[in-house]
XYZ file of C-alpha atoms in Angstrom:
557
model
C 0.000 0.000 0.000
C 1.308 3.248 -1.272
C 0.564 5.075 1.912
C 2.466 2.972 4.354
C 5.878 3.337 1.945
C 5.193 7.044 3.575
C 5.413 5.769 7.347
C 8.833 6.752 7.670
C 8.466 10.203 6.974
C 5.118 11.434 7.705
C 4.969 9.827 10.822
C 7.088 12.578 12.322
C 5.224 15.290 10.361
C 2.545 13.844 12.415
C 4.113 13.665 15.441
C 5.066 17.489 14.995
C 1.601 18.421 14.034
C 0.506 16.636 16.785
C 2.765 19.037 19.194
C 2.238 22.342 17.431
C -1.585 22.114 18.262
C -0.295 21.808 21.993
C -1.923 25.409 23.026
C -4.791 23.312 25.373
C -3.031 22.252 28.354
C -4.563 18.624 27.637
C -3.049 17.886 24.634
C 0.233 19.070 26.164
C 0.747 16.266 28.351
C 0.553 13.762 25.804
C 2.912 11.434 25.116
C 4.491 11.138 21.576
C 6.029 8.057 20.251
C 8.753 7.566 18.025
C 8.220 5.365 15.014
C 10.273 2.186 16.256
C 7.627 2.599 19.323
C 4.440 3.776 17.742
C 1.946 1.912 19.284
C -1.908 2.854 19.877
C -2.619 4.589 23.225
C -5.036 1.892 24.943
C -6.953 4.557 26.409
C -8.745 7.962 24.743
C -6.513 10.626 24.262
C -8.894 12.962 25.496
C -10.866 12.805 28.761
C -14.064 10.830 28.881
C -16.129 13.088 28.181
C -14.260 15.040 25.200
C -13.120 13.554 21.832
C -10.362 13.846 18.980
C -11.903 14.017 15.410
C -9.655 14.375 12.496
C -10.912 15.054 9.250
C -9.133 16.775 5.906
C -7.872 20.177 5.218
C -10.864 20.549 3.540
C -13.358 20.769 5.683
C -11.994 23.792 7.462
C -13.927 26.655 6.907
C -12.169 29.241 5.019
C -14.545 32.132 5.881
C -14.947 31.347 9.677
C -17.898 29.976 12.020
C -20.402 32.218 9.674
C -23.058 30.152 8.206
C -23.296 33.633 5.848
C -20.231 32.330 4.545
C -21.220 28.942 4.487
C -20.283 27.503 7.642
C -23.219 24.477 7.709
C -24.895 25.483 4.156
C -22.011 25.284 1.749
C -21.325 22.670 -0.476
C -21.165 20.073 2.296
C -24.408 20.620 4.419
C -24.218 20.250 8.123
C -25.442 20.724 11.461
C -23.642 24.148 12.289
C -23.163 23.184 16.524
C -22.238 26.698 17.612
C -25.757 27.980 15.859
C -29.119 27.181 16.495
C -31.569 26.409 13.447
C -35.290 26.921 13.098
C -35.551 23.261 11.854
C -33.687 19.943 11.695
C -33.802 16.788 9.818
C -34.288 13.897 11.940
C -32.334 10.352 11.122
C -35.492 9.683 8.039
C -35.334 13.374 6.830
C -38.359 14.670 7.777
C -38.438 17.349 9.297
C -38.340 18.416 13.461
C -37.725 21.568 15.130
C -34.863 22.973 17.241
C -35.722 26.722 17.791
C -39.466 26.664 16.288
C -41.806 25.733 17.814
C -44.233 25.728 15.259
C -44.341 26.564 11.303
C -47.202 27.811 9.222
C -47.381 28.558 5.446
C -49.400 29.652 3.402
C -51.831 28.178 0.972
C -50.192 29.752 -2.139
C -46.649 29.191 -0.502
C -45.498 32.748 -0.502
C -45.717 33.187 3.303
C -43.795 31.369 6.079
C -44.458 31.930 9.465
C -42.340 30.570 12.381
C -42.656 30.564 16.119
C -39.535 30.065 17.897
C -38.962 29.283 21.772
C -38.483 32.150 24.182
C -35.465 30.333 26.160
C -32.810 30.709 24.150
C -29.348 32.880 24.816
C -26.591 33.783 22.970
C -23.167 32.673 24.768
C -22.647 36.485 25.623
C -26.092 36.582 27.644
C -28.000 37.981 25.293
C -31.519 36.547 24.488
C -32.198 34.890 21.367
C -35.310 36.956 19.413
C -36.869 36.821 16.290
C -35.503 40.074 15.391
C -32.114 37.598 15.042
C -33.661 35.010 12.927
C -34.978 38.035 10.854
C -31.594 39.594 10.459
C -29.486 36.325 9.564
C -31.708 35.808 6.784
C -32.027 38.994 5.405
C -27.796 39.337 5.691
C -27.460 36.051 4.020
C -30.287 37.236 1.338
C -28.203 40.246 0.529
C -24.592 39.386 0.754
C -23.896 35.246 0.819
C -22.249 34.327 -2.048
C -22.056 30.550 -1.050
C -26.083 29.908 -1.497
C -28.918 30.930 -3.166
C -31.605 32.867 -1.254
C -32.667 34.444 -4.472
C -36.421 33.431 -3.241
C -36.689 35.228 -0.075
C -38.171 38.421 -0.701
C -37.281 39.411 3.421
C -37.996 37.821 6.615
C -39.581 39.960 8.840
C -39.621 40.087 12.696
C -43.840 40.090 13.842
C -42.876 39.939 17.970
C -39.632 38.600 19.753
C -41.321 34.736 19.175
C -42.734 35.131 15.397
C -40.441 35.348 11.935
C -42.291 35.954 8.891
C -40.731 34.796 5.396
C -42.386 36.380 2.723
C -40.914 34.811 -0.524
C -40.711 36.109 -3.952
C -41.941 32.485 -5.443
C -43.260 29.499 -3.827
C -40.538 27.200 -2.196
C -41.883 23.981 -0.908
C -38.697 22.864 0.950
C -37.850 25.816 2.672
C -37.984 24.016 6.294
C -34.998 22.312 4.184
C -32.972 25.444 4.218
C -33.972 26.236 7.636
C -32.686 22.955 9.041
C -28.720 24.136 8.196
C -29.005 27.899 8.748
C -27.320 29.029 12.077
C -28.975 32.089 13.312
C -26.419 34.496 14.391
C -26.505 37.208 17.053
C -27.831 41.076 15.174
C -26.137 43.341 18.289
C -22.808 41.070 18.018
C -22.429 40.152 13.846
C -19.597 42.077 12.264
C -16.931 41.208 9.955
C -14.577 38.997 11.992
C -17.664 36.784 13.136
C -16.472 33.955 11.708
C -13.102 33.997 13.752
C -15.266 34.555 16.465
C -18.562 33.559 16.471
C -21.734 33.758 18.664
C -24.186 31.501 19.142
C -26.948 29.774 21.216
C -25.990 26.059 19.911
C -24.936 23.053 21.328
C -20.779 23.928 21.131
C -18.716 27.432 21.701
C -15.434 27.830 19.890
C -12.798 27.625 22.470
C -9.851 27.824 20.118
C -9.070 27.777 16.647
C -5.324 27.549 15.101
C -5.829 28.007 11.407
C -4.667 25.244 8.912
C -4.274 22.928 12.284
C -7.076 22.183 14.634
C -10.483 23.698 16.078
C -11.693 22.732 19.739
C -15.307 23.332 21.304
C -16.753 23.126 24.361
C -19.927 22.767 25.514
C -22.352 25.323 25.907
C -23.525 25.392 29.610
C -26.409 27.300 28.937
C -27.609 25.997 25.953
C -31.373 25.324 26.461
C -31.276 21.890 25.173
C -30.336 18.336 26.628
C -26.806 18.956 27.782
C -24.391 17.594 25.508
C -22.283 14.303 26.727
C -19.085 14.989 25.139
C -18.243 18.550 26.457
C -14.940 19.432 24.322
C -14.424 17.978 20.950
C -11.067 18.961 19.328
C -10.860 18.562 15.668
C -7.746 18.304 13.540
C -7.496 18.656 9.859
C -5.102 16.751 8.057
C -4.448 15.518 4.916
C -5.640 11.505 4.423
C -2.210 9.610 4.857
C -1.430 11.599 7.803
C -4.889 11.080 9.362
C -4.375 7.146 8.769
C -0.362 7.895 10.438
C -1.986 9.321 13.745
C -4.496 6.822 14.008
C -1.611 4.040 13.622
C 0.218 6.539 16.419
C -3.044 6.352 18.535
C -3.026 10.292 18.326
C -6.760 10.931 17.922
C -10.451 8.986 18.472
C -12.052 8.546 15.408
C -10.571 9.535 12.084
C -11.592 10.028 8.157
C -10.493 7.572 6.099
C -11.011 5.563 2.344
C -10.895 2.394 1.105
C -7.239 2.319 -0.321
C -6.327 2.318 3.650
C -8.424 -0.926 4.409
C -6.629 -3.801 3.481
C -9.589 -6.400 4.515
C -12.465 -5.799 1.453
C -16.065 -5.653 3.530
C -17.647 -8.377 4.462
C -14.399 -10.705 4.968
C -13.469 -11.636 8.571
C -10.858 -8.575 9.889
C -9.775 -10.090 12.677
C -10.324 -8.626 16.207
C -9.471 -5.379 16.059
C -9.479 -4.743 11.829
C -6.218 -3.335 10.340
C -4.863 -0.868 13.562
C -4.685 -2.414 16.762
C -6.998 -0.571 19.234
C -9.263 0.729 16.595
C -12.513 -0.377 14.773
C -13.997 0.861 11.492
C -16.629 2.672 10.635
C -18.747 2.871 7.353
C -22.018 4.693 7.181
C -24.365 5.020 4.433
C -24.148 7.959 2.006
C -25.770 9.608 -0.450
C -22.381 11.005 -2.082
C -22.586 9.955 -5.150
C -20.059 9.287 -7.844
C -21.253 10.220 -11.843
C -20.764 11.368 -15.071
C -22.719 14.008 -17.585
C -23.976 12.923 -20.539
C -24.085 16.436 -22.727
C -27.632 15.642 -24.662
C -27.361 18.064 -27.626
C -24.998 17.434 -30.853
C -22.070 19.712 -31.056
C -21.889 23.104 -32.897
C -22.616 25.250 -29.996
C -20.807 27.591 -27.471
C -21.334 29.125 -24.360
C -21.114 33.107 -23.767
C -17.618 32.434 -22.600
C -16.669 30.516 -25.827
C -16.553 26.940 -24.740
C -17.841 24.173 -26.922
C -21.043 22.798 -26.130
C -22.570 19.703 -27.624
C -21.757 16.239 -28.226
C -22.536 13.794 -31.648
C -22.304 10.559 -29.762
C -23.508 11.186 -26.368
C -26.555 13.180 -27.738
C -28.230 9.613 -29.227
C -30.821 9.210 -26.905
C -29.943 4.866 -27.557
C -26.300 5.676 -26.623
C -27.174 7.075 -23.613
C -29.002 4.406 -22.567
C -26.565 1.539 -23.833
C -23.698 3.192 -21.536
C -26.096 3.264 -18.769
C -26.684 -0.831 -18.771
C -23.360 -1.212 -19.884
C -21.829 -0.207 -16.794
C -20.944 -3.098 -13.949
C -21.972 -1.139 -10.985
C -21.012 -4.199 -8.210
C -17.830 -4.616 -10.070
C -16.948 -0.927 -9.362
C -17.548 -0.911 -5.548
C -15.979 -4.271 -5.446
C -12.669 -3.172 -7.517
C -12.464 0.504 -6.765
C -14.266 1.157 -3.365
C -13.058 -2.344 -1.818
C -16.490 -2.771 -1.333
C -17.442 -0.187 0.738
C -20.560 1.390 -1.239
C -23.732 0.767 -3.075
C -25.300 1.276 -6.523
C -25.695 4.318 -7.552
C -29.059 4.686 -9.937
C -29.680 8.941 -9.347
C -28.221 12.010 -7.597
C -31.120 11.431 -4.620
C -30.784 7.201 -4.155
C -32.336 6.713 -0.521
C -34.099 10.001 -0.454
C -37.673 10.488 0.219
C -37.978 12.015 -2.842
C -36.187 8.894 -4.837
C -37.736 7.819 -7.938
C -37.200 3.815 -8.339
C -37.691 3.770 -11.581
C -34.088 4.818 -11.546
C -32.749 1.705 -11.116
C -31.423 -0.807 -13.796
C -29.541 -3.799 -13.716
C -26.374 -4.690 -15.529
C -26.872 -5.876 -19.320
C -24.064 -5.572 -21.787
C -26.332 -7.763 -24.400
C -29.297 -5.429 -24.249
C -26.190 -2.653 -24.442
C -24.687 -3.789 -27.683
C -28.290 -3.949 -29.320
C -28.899 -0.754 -28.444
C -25.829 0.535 -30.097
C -26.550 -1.876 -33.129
C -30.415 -0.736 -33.674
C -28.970 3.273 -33.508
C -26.962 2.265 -35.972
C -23.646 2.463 -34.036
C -21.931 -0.805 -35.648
C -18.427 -2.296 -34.233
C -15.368 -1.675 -36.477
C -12.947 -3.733 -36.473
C -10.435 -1.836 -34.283
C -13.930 -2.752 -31.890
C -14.775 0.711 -31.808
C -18.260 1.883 -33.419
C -19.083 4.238 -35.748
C -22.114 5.884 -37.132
C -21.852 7.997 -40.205
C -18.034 8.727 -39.773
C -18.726 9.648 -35.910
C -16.535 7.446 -33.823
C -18.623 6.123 -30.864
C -16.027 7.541 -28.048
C -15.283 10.381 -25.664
C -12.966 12.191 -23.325
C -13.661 11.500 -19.323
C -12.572 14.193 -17.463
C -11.545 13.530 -13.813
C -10.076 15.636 -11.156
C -6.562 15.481 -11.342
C -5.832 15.117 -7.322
C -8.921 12.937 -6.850
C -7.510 8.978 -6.928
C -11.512 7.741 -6.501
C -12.753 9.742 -9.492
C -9.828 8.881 -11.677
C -10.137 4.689 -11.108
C -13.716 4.994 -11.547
C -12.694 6.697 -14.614
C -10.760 4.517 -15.935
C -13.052 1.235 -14.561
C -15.715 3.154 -17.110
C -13.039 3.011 -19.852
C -12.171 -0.421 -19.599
C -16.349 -1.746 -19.110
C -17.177 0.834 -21.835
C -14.696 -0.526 -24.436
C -16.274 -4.580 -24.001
C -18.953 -3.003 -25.976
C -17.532 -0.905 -28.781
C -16.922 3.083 -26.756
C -13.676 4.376 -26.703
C -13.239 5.980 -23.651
C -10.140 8.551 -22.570
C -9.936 9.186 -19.094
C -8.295 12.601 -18.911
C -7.350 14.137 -15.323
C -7.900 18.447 -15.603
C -8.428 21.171 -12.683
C -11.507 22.734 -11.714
C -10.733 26.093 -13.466
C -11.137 24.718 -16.633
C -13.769 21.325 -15.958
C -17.051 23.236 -15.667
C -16.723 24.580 -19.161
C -14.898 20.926 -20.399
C -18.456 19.048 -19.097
C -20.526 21.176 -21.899
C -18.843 19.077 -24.314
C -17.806 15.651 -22.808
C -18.409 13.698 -19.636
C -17.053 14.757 -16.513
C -16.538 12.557 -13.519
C -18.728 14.206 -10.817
C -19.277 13.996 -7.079
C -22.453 14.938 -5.590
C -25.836 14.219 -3.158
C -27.558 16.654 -0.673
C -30.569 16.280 1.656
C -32.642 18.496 -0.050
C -34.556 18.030 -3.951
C -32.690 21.255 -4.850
C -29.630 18.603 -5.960
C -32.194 18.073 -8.820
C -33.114 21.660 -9.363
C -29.890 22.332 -10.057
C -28.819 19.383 -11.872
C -31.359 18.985 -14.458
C -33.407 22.254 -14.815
C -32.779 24.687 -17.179
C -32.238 28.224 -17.088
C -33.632 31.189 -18.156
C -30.529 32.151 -20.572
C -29.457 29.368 -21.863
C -32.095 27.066 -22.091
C -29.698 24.341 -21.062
C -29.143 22.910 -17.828
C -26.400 24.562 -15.861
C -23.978 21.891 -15.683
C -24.170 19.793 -18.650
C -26.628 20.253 -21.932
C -30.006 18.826 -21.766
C -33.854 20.594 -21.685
C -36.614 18.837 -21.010
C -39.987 20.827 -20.799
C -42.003 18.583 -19.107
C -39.139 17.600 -16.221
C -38.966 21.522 -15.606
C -42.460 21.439 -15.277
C -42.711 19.404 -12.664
C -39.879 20.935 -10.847
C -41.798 24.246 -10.796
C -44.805 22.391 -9.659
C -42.654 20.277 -6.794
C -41.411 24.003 -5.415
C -44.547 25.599 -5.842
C -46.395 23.146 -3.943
C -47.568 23.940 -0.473
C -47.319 20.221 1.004
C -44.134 18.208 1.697
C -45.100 15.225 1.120
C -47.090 16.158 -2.413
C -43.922 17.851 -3.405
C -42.213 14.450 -2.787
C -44.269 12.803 -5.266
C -43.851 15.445 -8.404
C -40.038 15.195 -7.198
C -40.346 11.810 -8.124
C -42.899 12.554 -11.327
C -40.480 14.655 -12.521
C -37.612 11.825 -13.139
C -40.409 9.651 -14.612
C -44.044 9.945 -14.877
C -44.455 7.160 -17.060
C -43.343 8.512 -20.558
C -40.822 10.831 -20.000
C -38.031 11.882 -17.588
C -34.454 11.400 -16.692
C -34.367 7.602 -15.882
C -33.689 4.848 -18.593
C -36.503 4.772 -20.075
C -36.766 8.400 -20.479
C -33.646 11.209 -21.402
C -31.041 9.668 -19.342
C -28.762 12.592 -19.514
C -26.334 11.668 -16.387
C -25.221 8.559 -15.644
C -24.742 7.599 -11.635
C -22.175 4.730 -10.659
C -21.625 4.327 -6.982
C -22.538 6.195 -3.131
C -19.529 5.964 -1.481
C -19.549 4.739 2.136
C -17.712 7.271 4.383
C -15.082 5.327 6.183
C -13.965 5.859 9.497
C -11.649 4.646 11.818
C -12.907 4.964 15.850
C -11.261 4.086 18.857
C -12.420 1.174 20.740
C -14.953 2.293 23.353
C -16.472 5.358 21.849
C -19.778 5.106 21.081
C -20.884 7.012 18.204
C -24.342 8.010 17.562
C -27.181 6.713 15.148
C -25.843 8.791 11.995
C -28.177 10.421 9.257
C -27.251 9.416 5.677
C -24.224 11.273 4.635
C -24.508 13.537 1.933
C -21.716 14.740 -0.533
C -18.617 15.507 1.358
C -16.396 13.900 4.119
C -16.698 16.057 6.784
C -18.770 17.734 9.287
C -21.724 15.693 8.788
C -19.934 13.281 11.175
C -20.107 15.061 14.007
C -23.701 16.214 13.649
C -24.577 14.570 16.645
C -21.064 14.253 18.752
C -23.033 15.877 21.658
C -24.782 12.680 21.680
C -21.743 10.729 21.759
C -20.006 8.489 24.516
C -17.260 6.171 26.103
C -18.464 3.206 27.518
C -15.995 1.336 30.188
């Protein structure tokens, strides 16, 4: 394994990390071990009632604690933990409160109304009012650049225990975006908030080193069950350095992937898996793995002059060939060591999850697909049609190792039936306007049908979809009708209508513009003892979404 050829030299880099995070007097009194010694500390590093997360570089917040900068509603969603929020999700995803107390809207979904509890503070003694909730909103409305409150027209403060949200169109999952919204403090919000934030959550930030580690403690007045773990310490580090201190027995429960786990799921591990002292972890995701399928023929451009359009991938019958062409089990089995499931859309396991989705492996029913298009092997076993080569580039990113063997897995499964197939690794900068022309290699999955929205509906300028070509009037349609409805559970069901409602859609049978591989389990590796907490189904990202719950973590003896 590649990364333990690197134990001789990062496990000092560790070790060195390890000791420049020593501000908290706890973590100064630990022990280090040098590598001839390295052996897992039998017992927690931290007291038993605190814990030591690590997770990557990544997931620090660039911007700060500020949920207007996207602490808890970026691109990874999470519980915020310093910050209250009107709403949660519970374990299912429906919906339950944590400040309200009780939401109202309106029949023609342009009014939200929200009672909130009157026993909240702020960790500077300040009470919690409506006048707050009022004010986040309206700041994140006006000057977040992270999401898209383009709907709220203003929130609006009735009395200190009633927020109004009048919006400027109907928006049916709203209690969605007010599940991962901290509501921050109007008399104490200024522009180095996020380096030191105030809250009425479940967590206060104690310290924060940048670039190294972040430690919380427990709120003691926060109006909630108190939490059980009251300090949780949380180091970013990079993935082989994060597998280094767990082999060191230098933090509790750590990120990792399946290149780290030598034992494939479901074979026998042994007592104590790969690192003595330590169990893993996997949990269920929804963070997918997929490509775009651009669904118009080439000869276009976008404003900024990229290409858009594709003569192979815009066959409706090639589309659907790659999609049952594609060994799904194989994948997690070869590439994720087994630690994932089937991917069939960008919302598998949500409540708004269309199972018409799903299809089953068929190369046969593949290759006559391709033959009835007219798409007819060569013999260098590559198709043609009319002097258009059946084949395309696969863009990956270039520093992500999952993307770029699931890349070239597609290669190899696509080229048994007659697609060429040229995995290609590129940078961000340059993939968003790469995918308007040929597949990209994709990572995504949310807990809200707005990963849909943005996917598949088109807008206003183009007429295309965002991030990869395709239209489909009747799928926007029933979009539009899914936000505009007043009723959860209704707007579940034209979610679902509008992947397939029988004749058309994005499914097989229908458009099939995107093609979904794999959810990737997230992969952890925990100390034995602590007890972590029921989890929610992770969405994209391997982060924060961990730790959603850690106040409801534990050691047992």
């Amino acid at each position: 394994m590649a990364s333990k050829q690197l134990l001789g030299i990062a496990l000092t880099a560790v070790f060195l990390f390890c000791g420049g995070c020593g501000q908290d007097k706890e973590a100064d009194t630990q022990t280090m071990v040098s590598e001839e010694s390295a052996q897992p500390s039998p017992a927690p590093l931290s007291s038993r009632d605190g814990v030591i997360v690590v997770m990557g570089p990544g997931s620090e917040p660039a911007a700060g604690f500020d949920p207007v900068y996207g602490w808890g509603a970026g691109e990874h969603v999470h519980e915020p933990l310093l910050q209250s929020t009107l709403t949660v999700t519970n374990p299912d995803l429906s919906i339950g409160y944590d400040l309200a107390t009780d939401v109202e809207v309106s029949e023609d979904g342009l009014c939200w109304t929200v009672k909130i509890r009157d026993d909240a503070y702020f960790t500077d003694g300040e009470r919690l009012t409506a006048e707050d909730a009022a004010f986040t909103y309206n700041t994140l409305r006006d000057t977040s650049s992270v999401n898209d409150f383009t709907m709220l027209e203003r929130a609006e403060a009735v009395d200190e225990i009633t927020v109004k949200f009048f919006m400027k169109r109907p928006y049916s999952i709203w209690s969605y975006t007010m599940a991962v919204v901290g509501i921050v403090p109007e008399h104490a919000y200024g522009p180095d908030y996020g380096e030191h934030p105030i809250g009425s959550g479940r967590y206060m930030l104690k310290q924060w080193d940048r670039g190294q580690q972040v430690i919380f403690e427990a709120n003691p007045d926060y109006y909630g069950e108190a939490p059980l773990m009251k300090k949780v310490t949380v180091l970013f580090m990079e993935e082989d350095a994060a597998y280094l201190a767990v082999q060191a027995g230098q933090a509790d429960l750590a990120y990792t992937s399946a290149s780290y786990v030598e034992t494939p799921r479901g074979e026998d591990s042994g007592e104590n898996g790969q690192v003595l002292g330590y169990r893993l972890l996997n949990f269920e995701t929804v963070d997918n793995r997929g490509f775009n399928l651009p669904a118009i023929p080439s000869g276009g451009s976008s404003p900024s002059g990229a290409a858009v359009g594709n003569n192979f991938t815009s066959d409706v019958s090639v589309r659907r060939a790659i999609n049952l062409g594609i060994d799904r089990e194989r994948m997690i089995s070869e590439v994720l060591n087994g630690y994932g499931s089937p991917a069939y859309s960008v919302c598998d396991k949500m409540p708004w999850y269309q199972s018409a989705a799903e299809v089953s492996y068929q190369p046969e029913e593949a290759e006559k697909l391709l033959d009835g298009a007219g798409w007819l092997m060569g013999d260098d076993h590559i198709r043609q049609k009319d002097g258009v080569r059946a084949s395309f580039t696969l863009f990956y990113p270039a520093g992500d190792s999952v993307r770029q063997a699931l890349a070239f897995h597609v290669a190899e499964q696509l080229g048994d039936i007659g697609i060429f197939v040229e995995p290609q690794g590129t940078d961000w900068e340059s993939a968003y306007q790469q995918a308007q022309a040929q597949p990209l290699m994709w990572g995504w999955g949310a807990h809200t049908p707005m990963e849909l929205y943005n996917i598949y509906h088109t807008e206003e300028t183009s007429g295309l979809a965002l991030y990869s070509p395709y239209a489909n009037p009747k799928v926007d349609a029933c979009m539009d009708q899914a936000l505009a409805s007043s009723d959860l559970e209704k707007a579940n069901e034209l979610w679902k209508k509008a992947q397939w409602d029988g004749e058309t859609g994005i499914v097989q049978e229908g458009d099939i513009p995107w093609i979904w591989l794999v959810n990737i389990d997230h992969l952890y590796w925990a100390r034995e003892g602590l007890v972590v907490a029921e989890q929610k189904i992770h969405p994209h990202g391997h982060g924060w979404s961990i730790v959603n719950n850690v106040d409801k973590w534990s050691w047992k003896d």
